[in-house]
Short mmCIF file of C-alpha atoms in Angstrom, two decimals:
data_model
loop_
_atom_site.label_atom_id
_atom_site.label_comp_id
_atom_site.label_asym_id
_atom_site.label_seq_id
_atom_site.Cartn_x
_atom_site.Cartn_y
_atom_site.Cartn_z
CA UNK A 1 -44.75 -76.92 -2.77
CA UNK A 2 -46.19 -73.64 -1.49
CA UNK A 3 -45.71 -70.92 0.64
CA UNK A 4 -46.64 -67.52 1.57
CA UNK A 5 -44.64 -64.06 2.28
CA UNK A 6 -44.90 -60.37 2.43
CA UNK A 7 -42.68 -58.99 -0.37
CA UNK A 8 -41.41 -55.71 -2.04
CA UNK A 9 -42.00 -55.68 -6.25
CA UNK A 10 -38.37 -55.53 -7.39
CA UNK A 11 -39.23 -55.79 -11.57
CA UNK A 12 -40.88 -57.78 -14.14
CA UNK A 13 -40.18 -58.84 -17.16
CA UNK A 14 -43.03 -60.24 -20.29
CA UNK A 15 -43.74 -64.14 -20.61
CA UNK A 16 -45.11 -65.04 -23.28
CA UNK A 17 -48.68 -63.24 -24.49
CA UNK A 18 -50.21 -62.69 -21.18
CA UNK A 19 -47.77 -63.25 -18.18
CA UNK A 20 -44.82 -61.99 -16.27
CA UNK A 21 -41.58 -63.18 -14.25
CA UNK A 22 -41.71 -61.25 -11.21
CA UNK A 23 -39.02 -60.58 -8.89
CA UNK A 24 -39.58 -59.67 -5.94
CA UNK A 25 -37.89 -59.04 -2.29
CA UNK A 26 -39.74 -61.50 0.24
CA UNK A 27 -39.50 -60.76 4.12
CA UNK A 28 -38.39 -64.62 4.55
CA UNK A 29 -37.14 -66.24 2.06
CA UNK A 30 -35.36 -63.43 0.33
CA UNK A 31 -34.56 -62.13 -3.91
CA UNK A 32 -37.39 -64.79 -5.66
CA UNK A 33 -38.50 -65.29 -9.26
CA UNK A 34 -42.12 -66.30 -10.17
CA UNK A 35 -44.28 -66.05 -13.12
CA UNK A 36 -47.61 -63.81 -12.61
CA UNK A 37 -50.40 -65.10 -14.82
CA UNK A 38 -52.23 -62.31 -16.28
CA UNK A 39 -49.35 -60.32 -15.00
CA UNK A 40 -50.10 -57.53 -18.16
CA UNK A 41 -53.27 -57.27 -17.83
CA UNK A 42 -54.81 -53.88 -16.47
CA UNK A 43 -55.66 -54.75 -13.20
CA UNK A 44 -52.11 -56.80 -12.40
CA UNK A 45 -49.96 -53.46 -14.11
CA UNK A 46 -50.51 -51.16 -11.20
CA UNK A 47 -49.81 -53.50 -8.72
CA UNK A 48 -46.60 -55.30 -10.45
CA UNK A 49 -44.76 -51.49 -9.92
CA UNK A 50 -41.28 -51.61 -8.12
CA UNK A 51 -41.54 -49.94 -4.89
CA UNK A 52 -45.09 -52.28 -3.88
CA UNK A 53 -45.53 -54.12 -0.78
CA UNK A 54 -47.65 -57.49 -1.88
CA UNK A 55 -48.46 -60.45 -0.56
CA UNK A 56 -47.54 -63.71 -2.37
CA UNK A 57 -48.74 -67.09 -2.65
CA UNK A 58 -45.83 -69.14 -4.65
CA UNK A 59 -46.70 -72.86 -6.36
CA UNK A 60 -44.70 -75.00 -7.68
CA UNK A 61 -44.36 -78.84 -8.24
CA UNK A 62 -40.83 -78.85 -6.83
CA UNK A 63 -38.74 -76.50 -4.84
CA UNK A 64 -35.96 -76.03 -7.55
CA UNK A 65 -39.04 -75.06 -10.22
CA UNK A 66 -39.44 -71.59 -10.99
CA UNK A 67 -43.22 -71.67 -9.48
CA UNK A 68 -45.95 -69.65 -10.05
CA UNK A 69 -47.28 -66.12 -8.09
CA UNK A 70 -50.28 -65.05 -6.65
CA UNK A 71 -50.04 -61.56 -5.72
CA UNK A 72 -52.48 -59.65 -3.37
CA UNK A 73 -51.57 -55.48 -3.04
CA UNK A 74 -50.84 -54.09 0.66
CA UNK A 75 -49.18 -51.09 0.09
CA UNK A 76 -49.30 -49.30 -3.37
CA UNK A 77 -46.04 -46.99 -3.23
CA UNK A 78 -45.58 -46.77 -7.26
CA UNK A 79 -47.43 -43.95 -7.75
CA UNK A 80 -45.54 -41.31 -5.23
CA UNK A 81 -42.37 -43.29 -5.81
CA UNK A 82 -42.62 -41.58 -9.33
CA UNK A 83 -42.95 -38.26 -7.57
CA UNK A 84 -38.84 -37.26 -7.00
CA UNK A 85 -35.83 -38.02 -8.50
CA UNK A 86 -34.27 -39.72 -5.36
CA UNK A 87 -37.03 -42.04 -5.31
CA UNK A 88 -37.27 -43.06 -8.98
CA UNK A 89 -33.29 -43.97 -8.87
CA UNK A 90 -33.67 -44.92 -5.12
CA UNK A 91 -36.19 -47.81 -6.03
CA UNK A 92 -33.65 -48.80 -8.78
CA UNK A 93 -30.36 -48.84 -7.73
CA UNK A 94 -31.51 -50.90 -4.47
CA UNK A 95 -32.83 -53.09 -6.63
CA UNK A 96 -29.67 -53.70 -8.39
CA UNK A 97 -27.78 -54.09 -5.24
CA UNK A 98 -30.16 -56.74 -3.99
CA UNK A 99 -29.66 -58.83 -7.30
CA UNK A 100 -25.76 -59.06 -5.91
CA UNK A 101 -27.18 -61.70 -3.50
CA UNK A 102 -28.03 -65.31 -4.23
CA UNK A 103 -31.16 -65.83 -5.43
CA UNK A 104 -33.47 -67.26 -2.29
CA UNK A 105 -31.03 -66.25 0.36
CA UNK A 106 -33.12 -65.35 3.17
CA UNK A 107 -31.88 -61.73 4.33
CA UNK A 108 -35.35 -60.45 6.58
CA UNK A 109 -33.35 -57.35 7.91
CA UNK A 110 -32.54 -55.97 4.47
CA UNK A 111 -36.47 -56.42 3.62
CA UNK A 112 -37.54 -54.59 6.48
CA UNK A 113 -34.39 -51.73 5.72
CA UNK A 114 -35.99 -51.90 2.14
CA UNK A 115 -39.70 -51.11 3.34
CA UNK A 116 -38.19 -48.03 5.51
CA UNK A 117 -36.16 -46.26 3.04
CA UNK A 118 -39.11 -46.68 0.39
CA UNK A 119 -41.42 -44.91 3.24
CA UNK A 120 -38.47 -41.70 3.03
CA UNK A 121 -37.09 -41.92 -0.19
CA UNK A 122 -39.17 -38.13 -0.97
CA UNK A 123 -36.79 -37.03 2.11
CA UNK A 124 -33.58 -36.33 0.52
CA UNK A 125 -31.30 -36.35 3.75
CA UNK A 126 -33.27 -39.08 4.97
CA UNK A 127 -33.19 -40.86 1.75
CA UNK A 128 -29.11 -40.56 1.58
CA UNK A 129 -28.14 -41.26 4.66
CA UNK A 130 -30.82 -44.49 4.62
CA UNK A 131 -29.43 -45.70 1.13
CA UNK A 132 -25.61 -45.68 2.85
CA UNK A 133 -26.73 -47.68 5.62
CA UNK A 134 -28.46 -49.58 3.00
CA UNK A 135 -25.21 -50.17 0.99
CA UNK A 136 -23.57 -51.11 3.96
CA UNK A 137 -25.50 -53.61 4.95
CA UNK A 138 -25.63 -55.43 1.34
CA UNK A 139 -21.72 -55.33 1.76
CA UNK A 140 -21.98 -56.82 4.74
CA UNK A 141 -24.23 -59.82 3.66
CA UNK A 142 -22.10 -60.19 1.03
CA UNK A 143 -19.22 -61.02 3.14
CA UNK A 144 -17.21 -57.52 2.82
CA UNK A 145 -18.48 -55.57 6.02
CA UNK A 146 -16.71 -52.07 7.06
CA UNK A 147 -15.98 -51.92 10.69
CA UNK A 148 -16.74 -48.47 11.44
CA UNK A 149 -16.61 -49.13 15.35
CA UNK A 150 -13.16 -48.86 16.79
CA UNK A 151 -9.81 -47.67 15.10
CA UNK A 152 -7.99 -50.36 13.31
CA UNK A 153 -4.63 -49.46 15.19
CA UNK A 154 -5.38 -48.31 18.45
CA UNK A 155 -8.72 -49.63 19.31
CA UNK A 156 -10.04 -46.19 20.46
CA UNK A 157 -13.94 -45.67 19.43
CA UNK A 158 -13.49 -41.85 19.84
CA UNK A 159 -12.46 -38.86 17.50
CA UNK A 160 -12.64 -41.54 14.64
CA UNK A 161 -12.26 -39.68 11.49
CA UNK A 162 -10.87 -41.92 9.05
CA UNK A 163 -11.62 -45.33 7.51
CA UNK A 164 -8.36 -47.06 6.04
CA UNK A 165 -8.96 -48.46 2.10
CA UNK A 166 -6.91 -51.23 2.69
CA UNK A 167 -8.82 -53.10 5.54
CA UNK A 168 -12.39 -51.42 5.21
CA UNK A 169 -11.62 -50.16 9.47
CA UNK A 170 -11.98 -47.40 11.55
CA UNK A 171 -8.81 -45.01 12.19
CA UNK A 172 -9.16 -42.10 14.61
CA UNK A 173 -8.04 -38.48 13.58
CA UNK A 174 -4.63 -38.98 15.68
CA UNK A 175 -3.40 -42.21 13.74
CA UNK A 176 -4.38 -41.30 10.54
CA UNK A 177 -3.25 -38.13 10.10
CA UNK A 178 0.39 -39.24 8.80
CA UNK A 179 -1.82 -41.05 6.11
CA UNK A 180 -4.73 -38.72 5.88
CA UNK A 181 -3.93 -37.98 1.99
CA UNK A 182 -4.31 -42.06 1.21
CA UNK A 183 -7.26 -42.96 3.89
CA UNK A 184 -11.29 -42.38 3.27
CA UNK A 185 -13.27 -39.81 5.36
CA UNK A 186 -15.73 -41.42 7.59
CA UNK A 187 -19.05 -39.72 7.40
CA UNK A 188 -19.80 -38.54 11.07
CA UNK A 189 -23.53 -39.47 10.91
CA UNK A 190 -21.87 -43.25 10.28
CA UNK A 191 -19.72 -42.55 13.44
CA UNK A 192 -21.24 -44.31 16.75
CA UNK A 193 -20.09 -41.65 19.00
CA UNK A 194 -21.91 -38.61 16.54
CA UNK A 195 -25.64 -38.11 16.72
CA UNK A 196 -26.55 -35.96 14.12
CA UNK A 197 -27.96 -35.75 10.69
CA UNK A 198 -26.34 -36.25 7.39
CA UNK A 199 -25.30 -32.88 5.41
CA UNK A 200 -23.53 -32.35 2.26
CA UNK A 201 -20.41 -32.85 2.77
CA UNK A 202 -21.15 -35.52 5.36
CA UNK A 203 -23.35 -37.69 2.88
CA UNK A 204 -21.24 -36.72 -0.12
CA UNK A 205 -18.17 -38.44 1.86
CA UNK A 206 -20.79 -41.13 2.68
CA UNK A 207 -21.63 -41.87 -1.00
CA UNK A 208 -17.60 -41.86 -2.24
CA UNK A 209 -17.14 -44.65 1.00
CA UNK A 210 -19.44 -46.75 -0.02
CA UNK A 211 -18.80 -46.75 -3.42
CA UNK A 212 -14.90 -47.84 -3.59
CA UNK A 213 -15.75 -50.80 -0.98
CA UNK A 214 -18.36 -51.64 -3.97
CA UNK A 215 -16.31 -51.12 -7.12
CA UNK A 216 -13.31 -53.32 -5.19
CA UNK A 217 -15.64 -56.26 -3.79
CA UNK A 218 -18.42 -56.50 -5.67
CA UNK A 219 -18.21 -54.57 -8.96
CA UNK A 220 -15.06 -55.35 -10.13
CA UNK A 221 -14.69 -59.09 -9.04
CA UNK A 222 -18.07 -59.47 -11.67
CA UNK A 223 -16.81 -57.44 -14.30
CA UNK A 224 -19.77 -54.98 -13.95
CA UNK A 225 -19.94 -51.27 -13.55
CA UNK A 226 -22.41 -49.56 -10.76
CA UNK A 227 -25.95 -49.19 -11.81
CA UNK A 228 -26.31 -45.80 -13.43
CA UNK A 229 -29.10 -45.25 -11.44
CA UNK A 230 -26.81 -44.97 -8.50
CA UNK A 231 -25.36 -42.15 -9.90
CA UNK A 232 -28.55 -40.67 -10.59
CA UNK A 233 -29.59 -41.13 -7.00
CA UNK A 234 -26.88 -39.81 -5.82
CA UNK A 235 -26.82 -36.89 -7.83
CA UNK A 236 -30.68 -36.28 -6.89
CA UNK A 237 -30.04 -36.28 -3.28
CA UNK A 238 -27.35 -33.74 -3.47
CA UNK A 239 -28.99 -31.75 -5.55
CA UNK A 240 -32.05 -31.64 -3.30
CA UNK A 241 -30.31 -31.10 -0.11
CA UNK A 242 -28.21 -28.66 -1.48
CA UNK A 243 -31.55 -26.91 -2.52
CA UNK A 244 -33.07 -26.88 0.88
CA UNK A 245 -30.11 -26.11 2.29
CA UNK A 246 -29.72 -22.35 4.29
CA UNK A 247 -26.71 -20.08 3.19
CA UNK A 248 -24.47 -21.49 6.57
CA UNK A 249 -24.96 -25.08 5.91
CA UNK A 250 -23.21 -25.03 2.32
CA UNK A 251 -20.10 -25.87 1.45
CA UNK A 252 -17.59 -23.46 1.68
#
């Protein structure tokens, strides 16, 4: 058995004296194990860094085996990936989320959402407002997709301001409002009709969304808690907006 792929370093871990199990993202054939012979050795360390684009070559004698990597480097991203605090927890907490789905599920469109956030994770409103699209689109492989396009009672797909906890769907401003104390605020960057940027508030809203659809579907169903580095991202991109922020654009 054999087969080739472009994929995104997600970890390693040792094997025995020499090697490593690598995970990794591939563009086709989605989260896959494989050991790395050599895998510590000086010239396989740089290249075995989470955040690197790499080509593999996987062996094995049958499909079900665990198989056997040869890596090539295409794009070394380690080394600036190390650079900010949004991408250090960025390249982790994605990681995390990605080891929610089954192991050699093909999911191309999350690889190629992967490689773009990676390319803007030193852009903290970029970064943000790409991680919550991210999140979004792990819940919806995962069977729990938010329908952020219409409002749940009316079917309008203007002036939607709300998203309702119970159903994970749109609500506009006018039929929420007698339950705007119980629904979540939907980020207007997320909003089809809005075409503009993340902020603070906007992203912080963002962040809190995403988050209760992931403690109540995915989270809590395993028993886990969220991947401190989420926090940390989080944290990191407010922090650096907030910095580069003028005077008007903060929070009151």
């Amino acid at each position: 058995m054999q087969w080739h792929d472009r994929a995104i370093i997600l970890g390693v871990k040792r094997h025995g004296e020499t090697s490593v199990i690598a995970e990794v993202m591939t563009h086709e054939r989605g989260r896959h194990l494989g050991m790395v012979r050599a895998g510590r050795s000086r010239a396989m360390q740089p290249v075995l860094q989470p955040g690197n684009e790499v080509e593999v070559t996987w062996r094995a004698r049958l499909d079900e085996h665990l198989g056997e990597f040869r890596i090539e480097p295409l794009t070394l991203r380690a080394a600036r990936l190390m650079e900010t605090a949004t991408a250090v927890y960025g390249v982790q907490a994605m990681g995390a989320l990605l080891r929610f789905l089954p192991e050699r599920d093909p999911h191309p469109h999350l690889f190629e959402a992967l490689e773009v956030i990676l390319d803007n994770l030193h852009n903290p409103a970029d970064a943000g407002e790409l991680f919550v699209r991210f999140e979004l689109a792990v819940l919806n492989d995962l069977g729990f997709g938010l329908d952020l396009t219409e409002c749940a009672a009316t079917g309008a797909r203007s002036d939607l301001a709300y998203v309702s906890p119970k159903s994970g769907r749109a609500v506009s401003r006018t039929a929420g409002a007698p339950w705007a104390d119980k629904m979540l605020l939907l980020p207007s960057f997320l909003s089809s009709e809005e075409n503009r940027a993340a902020d603070i508030d906007s992203l912080n809203a963002a962040f809190r969304l995403t988050a209760f659809f992931l403690h109540r579907h995915v989270y809590e169903p395993r028993g886990v808690e969220a991947a401190a580095a989420r926090e940390g991202f989080v944290q990191a991109a407010l922090k650096a907006l907030r910095a580069a922020a003028t005077p008007d654009e903060l929070p009151a």
